[in-house]
Amino acid sequence: MNRRRLLQTVAAGTAVLAGCSSTNTESTATATPTSTGTDAELPGGIYVQSFRESMSMQGTADAGSYRVAFMYTSPHVFWNMTGRERSRTPRSGDIHAMAVVWDRDTDRIVPETGLSLTIRRGGDLVSEEVIYPMLSQTMGYHYGGNFSLAESGETPSDGQYTARISVGGVPDGVELTGGYAGRFREPASAELDFSFTETDRDAVRSESIEQAGQPGALRPMQMEGVPQATAPAVDALPGTVFGTPNSDDAILATGTSSARADGDDTYLYVSARTRYHGMVLPAMALSAERGDGTIELTRTLDPDLGYHYGATVAPFESGEQLRVTTDVPPQTARHEGYERAFRQMPPVTVTV
């Protein structure tokens, strides 16, 4: 898939979420800090974000083939991506609403489904928005955005609200293979009641991180009953892995599996994940160059390989060079600590 087509597909079928970082940490602070480092002071690639934050987990529900979780924290600053360019979205609204979508059968996160959120109170519409996929250090890939619970300038009412989460389905640009073939294309929805009270707000706390701005990343959080968007371990990938090169702090685990191709061909795959914790990096356009030409790799979701980029090709010769090029970096929003990574992504080479 070429650069323009991928950007059009991402814009139409998914979009990019506000950065959320959440963990169950006790603290007295209630506001989400803003990074004090300037671009010149921060390292290239991934760096430790400036805060660790708790959230208010509101529950899970079934939605067709999916299960969804809904939670919120305080509003966030985040960065949207258009191609390789980033744009900063300021903190706004009353909550940063978040949702996680996964397969009910395998407990695997399902990226690129597209998602919208409608919030009502007592039957009255409060807010309705498309919320976007994004990457954060502690939650990995998920959906979210900053939402208001009252008219502009007014204080939101304490009490019960209802969130309707509408999942659009995986777009045609993502191939579904193995046990996922024929699934996840249909839209689905779920409703969850959630509470917004002083007690809930007091539970959303934030603390500053001493190592902020240093190379590295906060440890992913654990949410009971909610899976993390991690790529399969390299030693669990099928077939032969030729290498795990680093491109702008994206690890591109590259290999082949003859079991995934017909006849004498082989299946070439790239399993892309974050450098420190192996979080999935979706919504990219990748290609590979070998002696006889260029191979476009297809975004693919598979129960064994997880979300990856792949193509069926003629077998490789031992010692052959394979150059993997990122034509479009991950078209997902980024939370603080990820906004400088996975952008330029120079080509990498592996030896078969």
Protein backbone atom coordinates (compact mmCIF):
# COMPACT_ATOMS: atom_id res chain seq x y z
CA MET A 1 0.00 0.00 0.00
CA ASN A 2 1.45 3.39 -0.94
CA ARG A 3 1.81 6.42 1.32
CA ARG A 4 -1.20 8.36 0.04
CA ARG A 5 -3.54 5.37 0.19
CA LEU A 6 -2.52 4.52 3.74
CA LEU A 7 -3.05 8.09 4.93
CA GLN A 8 -6.50 8.14 3.31
CA THR A 9 -7.41 4.78 4.86
CA VAL A 10 -6.32 5.80 8.34
CA ALA A 11 -8.20 9.08 8.09
CA ALA A 12 -11.40 7.36 6.98
CA GLY A 13 -11.39 4.19 9.05
CA THR A 14 -9.52 5.07 12.22
CA ALA A 15 -7.87 8.10 13.72
CA VAL A 16 -5.60 9.13 16.46
CA LEU A 17 -6.17 9.20 20.15
CA ALA A 18 -5.19 11.55 22.85
CA GLY A 19 -2.29 10.27 24.83
CA CYS A 20 -3.12 8.54 28.02
CA SER A 21 -0.79 7.18 30.57
CA SER A 22 -2.30 5.38 33.50
CA THR A 23 -1.22 3.36 36.49
CA ASN A 24 -2.48 2.77 40.00
CA THR A 25 -0.09 5.10 41.82
CA GLU A 26 -0.98 6.99 44.96
CA SER A 27 -0.12 10.69 44.95
CA THR A 28 -1.50 14.00 46.15
CA ALA A 29 -1.33 15.72 42.77
CA THR A 30 -4.47 15.86 40.65
CA ALA A 31 -3.37 17.77 37.56
CA THR A 32 -1.43 16.08 34.75
CA PRO A 33 1.98 17.76 34.51
CA THR A 34 3.33 19.04 31.22
CA SER A 35 6.85 18.08 30.20
CA THR A 36 9.32 20.80 31.21
CA GLY A 37 11.96 19.77 28.67
CA THR A 38 12.28 21.65 25.41
CA ASP A 39 12.78 19.89 22.08
CA ALA A 40 16.47 20.82 22.25
CA GLU A 41 16.83 19.28 25.73
CA LEU A 42 14.96 16.03 25.08
CA PRO A 43 16.68 13.02 23.53
CA GLY A 44 15.75 11.69 20.12
CA GLY A 45 13.44 8.68 20.11
CA ILE A 46 11.66 7.40 23.22
CA TYR A 47 12.18 9.19 26.54
CA VAL A 48 10.67 8.76 30.01
CA GLN A 49 7.51 10.84 30.30
CA SER A 50 7.29 13.41 33.09
CA PHE A 51 4.41 11.88 35.09
CA ARG A 52 2.76 8.67 36.21
CA GLU A 53 -1.00 8.75 36.60
CA SER A 54 -3.86 6.72 37.99
CA MET A 55 -7.22 6.38 36.25
CA SER A 56 -10.84 5.61 36.99
CA MET A 57 -11.67 2.18 35.54
CA GLN A 58 -15.39 2.06 34.72
CA GLY A 59 -15.92 -1.47 33.42
CA THR A 60 -16.00 -3.81 30.43
CA ALA A 61 -18.73 -5.08 28.10
CA ASP A 62 -19.20 -7.34 25.07
CA ALA A 63 -19.65 -5.76 21.64
CA GLY A 64 -20.13 -8.36 18.90
CA SER A 65 -16.83 -10.23 18.42
CA TYR A 66 -15.12 -7.75 20.69
CA ARG A 67 -14.87 -6.94 24.35
CA VAL A 68 -14.34 -3.30 25.26
CA ALA A 69 -13.15 -1.53 28.39
CA PHE A 70 -13.91 2.07 29.31
CA MET A 71 -11.97 4.27 31.70
CA TYR A 72 -11.03 7.90 32.14
CA THR A 73 -8.38 10.15 33.62
CA SER A 74 -7.63 13.87 33.55
CA PRO A 75 -7.38 15.67 30.17
CA HIS A 76 -4.07 15.34 28.32
CA VAL A 77 -1.80 17.04 25.83
CA PHE A 78 -1.08 14.77 22.86
CA TRP A 79 0.38 14.83 19.35
CA ASN A 80 -1.41 13.82 16.14
CA MET A 81 0.51 12.50 13.15
CA THR A 82 0.06 13.31 9.46
CA GLY A 83 2.69 11.44 7.53
CA ARG A 84 5.92 12.27 9.37
CA GLU A 85 4.64 15.59 10.72
CA ARG A 86 3.28 15.95 14.24
CA SER A 87 0.86 18.55 15.63
CA ARG A 88 0.27 19.27 19.31
CA THR A 89 -3.27 19.11 20.69
CA PRO A 90 -3.65 21.05 23.97
CA ARG A 91 -5.33 19.80 27.11
CA SER A 92 -9.08 20.56 27.15
CA GLY A 93 -12.42 19.34 28.50
CA ASP A 94 -13.26 17.54 31.74
CA ILE A 95 -11.96 14.00 31.21
CA HIS A 96 -9.65 12.06 28.98
CA ALA A 97 -11.89 9.15 27.96
CA MET A 98 -10.17 5.89 26.97
CA ALA A 99 -11.27 2.59 25.47
CA VAL A 100 -9.52 -0.69 24.76
CA VAL A 101 -10.88 -3.15 22.15
CA TRP A 102 -9.89 -6.81 22.01
CA ASP A 103 -10.98 -10.18 20.60
CA ARG A 104 -13.25 -12.05 22.99
CA ASP A 105 -11.89 -15.45 21.89
CA THR A 106 -8.13 -14.89 21.97
CA ASP A 107 -7.81 -11.90 24.33
CA ARG A 108 -5.71 -10.12 21.70
CA ILE A 109 -5.97 -6.38 21.09
CA VAL A 110 -7.58 -5.65 17.69
CA PRO A 111 -6.00 -2.50 16.16
CA GLU A 112 -7.51 -0.23 13.50
CA THR A 113 -11.16 -0.94 14.25
CA GLY A 114 -12.21 2.71 14.27
CA LEU A 115 -14.17 3.85 17.30
CA SER A 116 -16.62 6.58 18.32
CA LEU A 117 -17.96 7.54 21.73
CA THR A 118 -21.32 9.02 22.71
CA ILE A 119 -21.85 10.24 26.28
CA ARG A 120 -25.34 10.82 27.71
CA ARG A 121 -26.68 11.89 31.09
CA GLY A 122 -30.27 11.05 31.94
CA GLY A 123 -30.99 10.44 28.25
CA ASP A 124 -29.62 13.83 27.17
CA LEU A 125 -26.70 13.98 24.78
CA VAL A 126 -23.60 15.38 26.47
CA SER A 127 -20.84 14.71 23.95
CA GLU A 128 -20.33 12.73 20.75
CA GLU A 129 -16.95 12.31 19.02
CA VAL A 130 -14.81 9.93 17.02
CA ILE A 131 -11.99 8.92 19.35
CA TYR A 132 -8.69 7.96 17.96
CA PRO A 133 -6.01 5.28 18.21
CA MET A 134 -2.87 6.33 20.03
CA LEU A 135 0.28 5.10 21.70
CA SER A 136 1.26 5.69 25.31
CA GLN A 137 4.02 4.19 27.39
CA THR A 138 1.86 2.61 30.05
CA MET A 139 -1.18 1.59 27.97
CA GLY A 140 0.36 0.96 24.56
CA TYR A 141 -2.19 1.03 21.73
CA HIS A 142 -5.70 2.13 22.69
CA TYR A 143 -8.37 4.72 21.86
CA GLY A 144 -9.26 7.97 23.56
CA GLY A 145 -9.75 11.71 23.57
CA ASN A 146 -10.47 14.74 25.73
CA PHE A 147 -14.21 15.14 26.38
CA SER A 148 -16.38 17.80 27.98
CA LEU A 149 -19.28 16.77 30.21
CA ALA A 150 -21.00 20.16 30.18
CA GLU A 151 -21.55 23.18 27.95
CA SER A 152 -18.52 25.39 27.41
CA GLY A 153 -17.71 27.37 30.55
CA GLU A 154 -20.08 25.36 32.75
CA THR A 155 -19.19 22.94 35.53
CA PRO A 156 -20.16 19.33 34.76
CA SER A 157 -22.77 17.75 37.02
CA ASP A 158 -21.76 15.02 39.42
CA GLY A 159 -23.51 11.70 38.95
CA GLN A 160 -24.04 8.87 36.49
CA TYR A 161 -23.38 9.03 32.75
CA THR A 162 -23.71 6.47 29.98
CA ALA A 163 -20.97 5.85 27.44
CA ARG A 164 -21.89 4.21 24.14
CA ILE A 165 -18.81 2.80 22.43
CA SER A 166 -19.27 2.12 18.70
CA VAL A 167 -16.64 -0.06 17.03
CA GLY A 168 -16.48 0.46 13.26
CA GLY A 169 -14.68 -2.75 12.28
CA VAL A 170 -11.27 -3.47 10.81
CA PRO A 171 -10.86 -1.76 7.38
CA ASP A 172 -10.28 -3.72 4.17
CA GLY A 173 -6.69 -2.45 4.07
CA VAL A 174 -5.86 -4.82 6.92
CA GLU A 175 -5.76 -8.50 5.94
CA LEU A 176 -7.26 -11.00 8.39
CA THR A 177 -5.64 -14.44 8.37
CA GLY A 178 -5.77 -17.76 10.21
CA GLY A 179 -8.54 -17.89 12.78
CA TYR A 180 -9.20 -14.18 12.23
CA ALA A 181 -10.21 -14.63 8.57
CA GLY A 182 -13.73 -13.32 7.97
CA ARG A 183 -13.99 -11.66 11.39
CA PHE A 184 -13.90 -8.08 12.72
CA ARG A 185 -15.32 -6.40 9.61
CA GLU A 186 -18.80 -5.72 11.02
CA PRO A 187 -19.58 -2.77 13.30
CA ALA A 188 -20.65 -3.40 16.89
CA SER A 189 -21.43 -1.34 19.98
CA ALA A 190 -21.71 -1.53 23.76
CA GLU A 191 -23.02 0.73 26.53
CA LEU A 192 -21.48 1.21 29.96
CA ASP A 193 -22.63 3.42 32.80
CA PHE A 194 -19.90 5.46 34.47
CA SER A 195 -19.65 7.67 37.49
CA PHE A 196 -18.25 11.22 37.63
CA THR A 197 -18.15 12.40 41.25
CA GLU A 198 -15.73 14.05 43.63
CA THR A 199 -14.70 10.60 44.86
CA ASP A 200 -13.96 9.47 41.29
CA ARG A 201 -11.98 12.62 40.55
CA ASP A 202 -9.96 12.25 43.75
CA ALA A 203 -8.96 8.76 42.60
CA VAL A 204 -7.31 10.23 39.47
CA ARG A 205 -3.89 11.20 40.74
CA SER A 206 -0.58 12.09 39.18
CA GLU A 207 3.02 12.14 40.36
CA SER A 208 6.17 13.50 38.76
CA ILE A 209 8.88 11.13 37.54
CA GLU A 210 12.45 11.83 38.62
CA GLN A 211 13.91 10.22 35.48
CA ALA A 212 11.74 12.32 33.14
CA GLY A 213 13.41 13.18 29.85
CA GLN A 214 15.97 10.37 30.01
CA PRO A 215 16.07 7.64 27.34
CA GLY A 216 13.69 4.85 28.35
CA ALA A 217 9.99 4.29 29.03
CA LEU A 218 7.67 3.74 31.96
CA ARG A 219 6.67 0.14 32.64
CA PRO A 220 3.32 -0.85 31.04
CA MET A 221 0.45 -0.94 33.48
CA GLN A 222 -1.51 -4.05 34.42
CA MET A 223 -5.30 -3.84 34.23
CA GLU A 224 -7.18 -6.85 35.54
CA GLY A 225 -9.20 -8.46 32.74
CA VAL A 226 -7.83 -6.10 30.06
CA PRO A 227 -5.02 -7.36 27.75
CA GLN A 228 -2.03 -5.29 26.69
CA ALA A 229 -1.20 -4.47 23.08
CA THR A 230 2.16 -6.25 23.04
CA ALA A 231 3.69 -7.92 20.00
CA PRO A 232 4.63 -11.62 20.29
CA ALA A 233 8.05 -12.22 21.83
CA VAL A 234 10.74 -12.50 19.16
CA ASP A 235 11.54 -16.09 20.14
CA ALA A 236 7.83 -16.96 19.79
CA LEU A 237 7.56 -15.73 16.18
CA PRO A 238 7.12 -18.55 13.63
CA GLY A 239 9.79 -19.66 11.18
CA THR A 240 13.16 -17.88 11.14
CA VAL A 241 13.82 -14.36 12.40
CA PHE A 242 16.69 -12.76 10.47
CA GLY A 243 17.12 -9.73 12.68
CA THR A 244 15.57 -7.12 14.95
CA PRO A 245 16.93 -3.80 13.65
CA ASN A 246 16.11 -0.52 15.37
CA SER A 247 14.68 2.32 13.28
CA ASP A 248 13.96 5.47 15.32
CA ASP A 249 13.24 3.29 18.40
CA ALA A 250 10.88 1.00 16.47
CA ILE A 251 12.13 -2.59 16.52
CA LEU A 252 11.39 -4.27 13.17
CA ALA A 253 11.60 -8.01 13.83
CA THR A 254 11.97 -9.44 10.30
CA GLY A 255 11.62 -13.09 9.34
CA THR A 256 10.00 -15.73 7.13
CA SER A 257 7.72 -18.70 7.68
CA SER A 258 7.26 -21.39 5.03
CA ALA A 259 4.20 -22.67 6.87
CA ARG A 260 2.33 -19.49 5.95
CA ALA A 261 2.82 -19.72 2.17
CA ASP A 262 1.69 -22.07 -0.61
CA GLY A 263 3.97 -24.24 -2.71
CA ASP A 264 7.65 -23.27 -2.79
CA ASP A 265 7.05 -19.69 -1.72
CA THR A 266 7.70 -18.30 1.75
CA TYR A 267 5.97 -15.68 3.87
CA LEU A 268 7.98 -12.57 4.68
CA TYR A 269 6.87 -10.64 7.76
CA VAL A 270 7.88 -7.64 9.83
CA SER A 271 6.61 -7.52 13.41
CA ALA A 272 6.97 -3.89 14.50
CA ARG A 273 7.10 -3.00 18.19
CA THR A 274 8.39 -0.29 20.54
CA ARG A 275 11.99 -0.53 21.67
CA TYR A 276 11.60 -0.92 25.42
CA HIS A 277 8.40 -2.88 26.02
CA GLY A 278 7.42 -4.44 22.70
CA MET A 279 4.15 -2.55 22.24
CA VAL A 280 2.52 -3.03 18.81
CA LEU A 281 3.13 -0.28 16.20
CA PRO A 282 0.17 -0.30 13.77
CA ALA A 283 -1.01 1.81 10.80
CA MET A 284 2.32 1.95 8.96
CA ALA A 285 3.27 1.41 5.30
CA LEU A 286 6.34 -0.83 4.90
CA SER A 287 8.15 -2.16 1.86
CA ALA A 288 11.14 -4.44 1.40
CA GLU A 289 13.79 -4.37 -1.30
CA ARG A 290 15.71 -7.42 -2.51
CA GLY A 291 17.80 -8.05 -5.59
CA ASP A 292 14.83 -8.64 -7.88
CA GLY A 293 12.64 -5.71 -6.84
CA THR A 294 10.44 -4.11 -4.20
CA ILE A 295 7.86 -5.93 -2.08
CA GLU A 296 4.93 -4.05 -0.57
CA LEU A 297 4.06 -5.48 2.84
CA THR A 298 0.37 -5.69 3.82
CA ARG A 299 -0.97 -4.72 7.24
CA THR A 300 -2.16 -8.05 8.63
CA LEU A 301 -3.79 -9.39 11.80
CA ASP A 302 -3.13 -13.05 12.62
CA PRO A 303 -3.67 -15.07 15.83
CA ASP A 304 -0.02 -16.30 15.87
CA LEU A 305 1.92 -13.39 14.40
CA GLY A 306 -0.35 -10.75 15.89
CA TYR A 307 -0.55 -7.44 14.04
CA HIS A 308 2.28 -7.38 11.47
CA TYR A 309 3.25 -6.48 7.90
CA GLY A 310 3.68 -9.33 5.43
CA ALA A 311 3.75 -10.71 1.87
CA THR A 312 4.22 -14.06 0.13
CA VAL A 313 7.54 -14.08 -1.79
CA ALA A 314 9.95 -16.42 -3.56
CA PRO A 315 12.40 -18.12 -1.17
CA PHE A 316 15.52 -16.23 -0.12
CA GLU A 317 19.10 -17.34 -0.70
CA SER A 318 21.42 -17.61 2.29
CA GLY A 319 23.37 -14.37 2.67
CA GLU A 320 20.85 -12.32 0.68
CA GLN A 321 20.38 -8.72 1.82
CA LEU A 322 16.89 -7.41 2.57
CA ARG A 323 16.30 -3.68 3.00
CA VAL A 324 13.13 -2.72 4.91
CA THR A 325 11.80 0.79 4.29
CA THR A 326 9.15 2.64 6.29
CA ASP A 327 7.16 4.56 3.68
CA VAL A 328 4.70 5.86 6.30
CA PRO A 329 5.39 5.76 10.07
CA PRO A 330 2.66 4.79 12.57
CA GLN A 331 -0.36 7.03 11.92
CA THR A 332 -1.44 7.07 15.54
CA ALA A 333 -1.39 9.89 18.04
CA ARG A 334 1.37 9.85 20.63
CA HIS A 335 1.46 10.65 24.27
CA GLU A 336 4.42 12.42 25.88
CA GLY A 337 7.55 10.29 25.63
CA TYR A 338 6.60 8.82 22.24
CA GLU A 339 6.08 11.99 20.20
CA ARG A 340 9.75 12.12 19.14
CA ALA A 341 10.00 8.43 18.15
CA PHE A 342 8.77 6.34 15.18
CA ARG A 343 8.73 9.37 12.85
CA GLN A 344 11.72 9.59 10.52
CA MET A 345 12.44 5.85 10.60
CA PRO A 346 15.37 5.38 8.19
CA PRO A 347 15.58 2.12 6.21
CA VAL A 348 17.20 -0.90 7.89
CA THR A 349 18.93 -3.95 6.39
CA VAL A 350 18.95 -7.58 7.52
CA THR A 351 20.96 -10.49 6.19
CA VAL A 352 19.10 -13.73 5.44
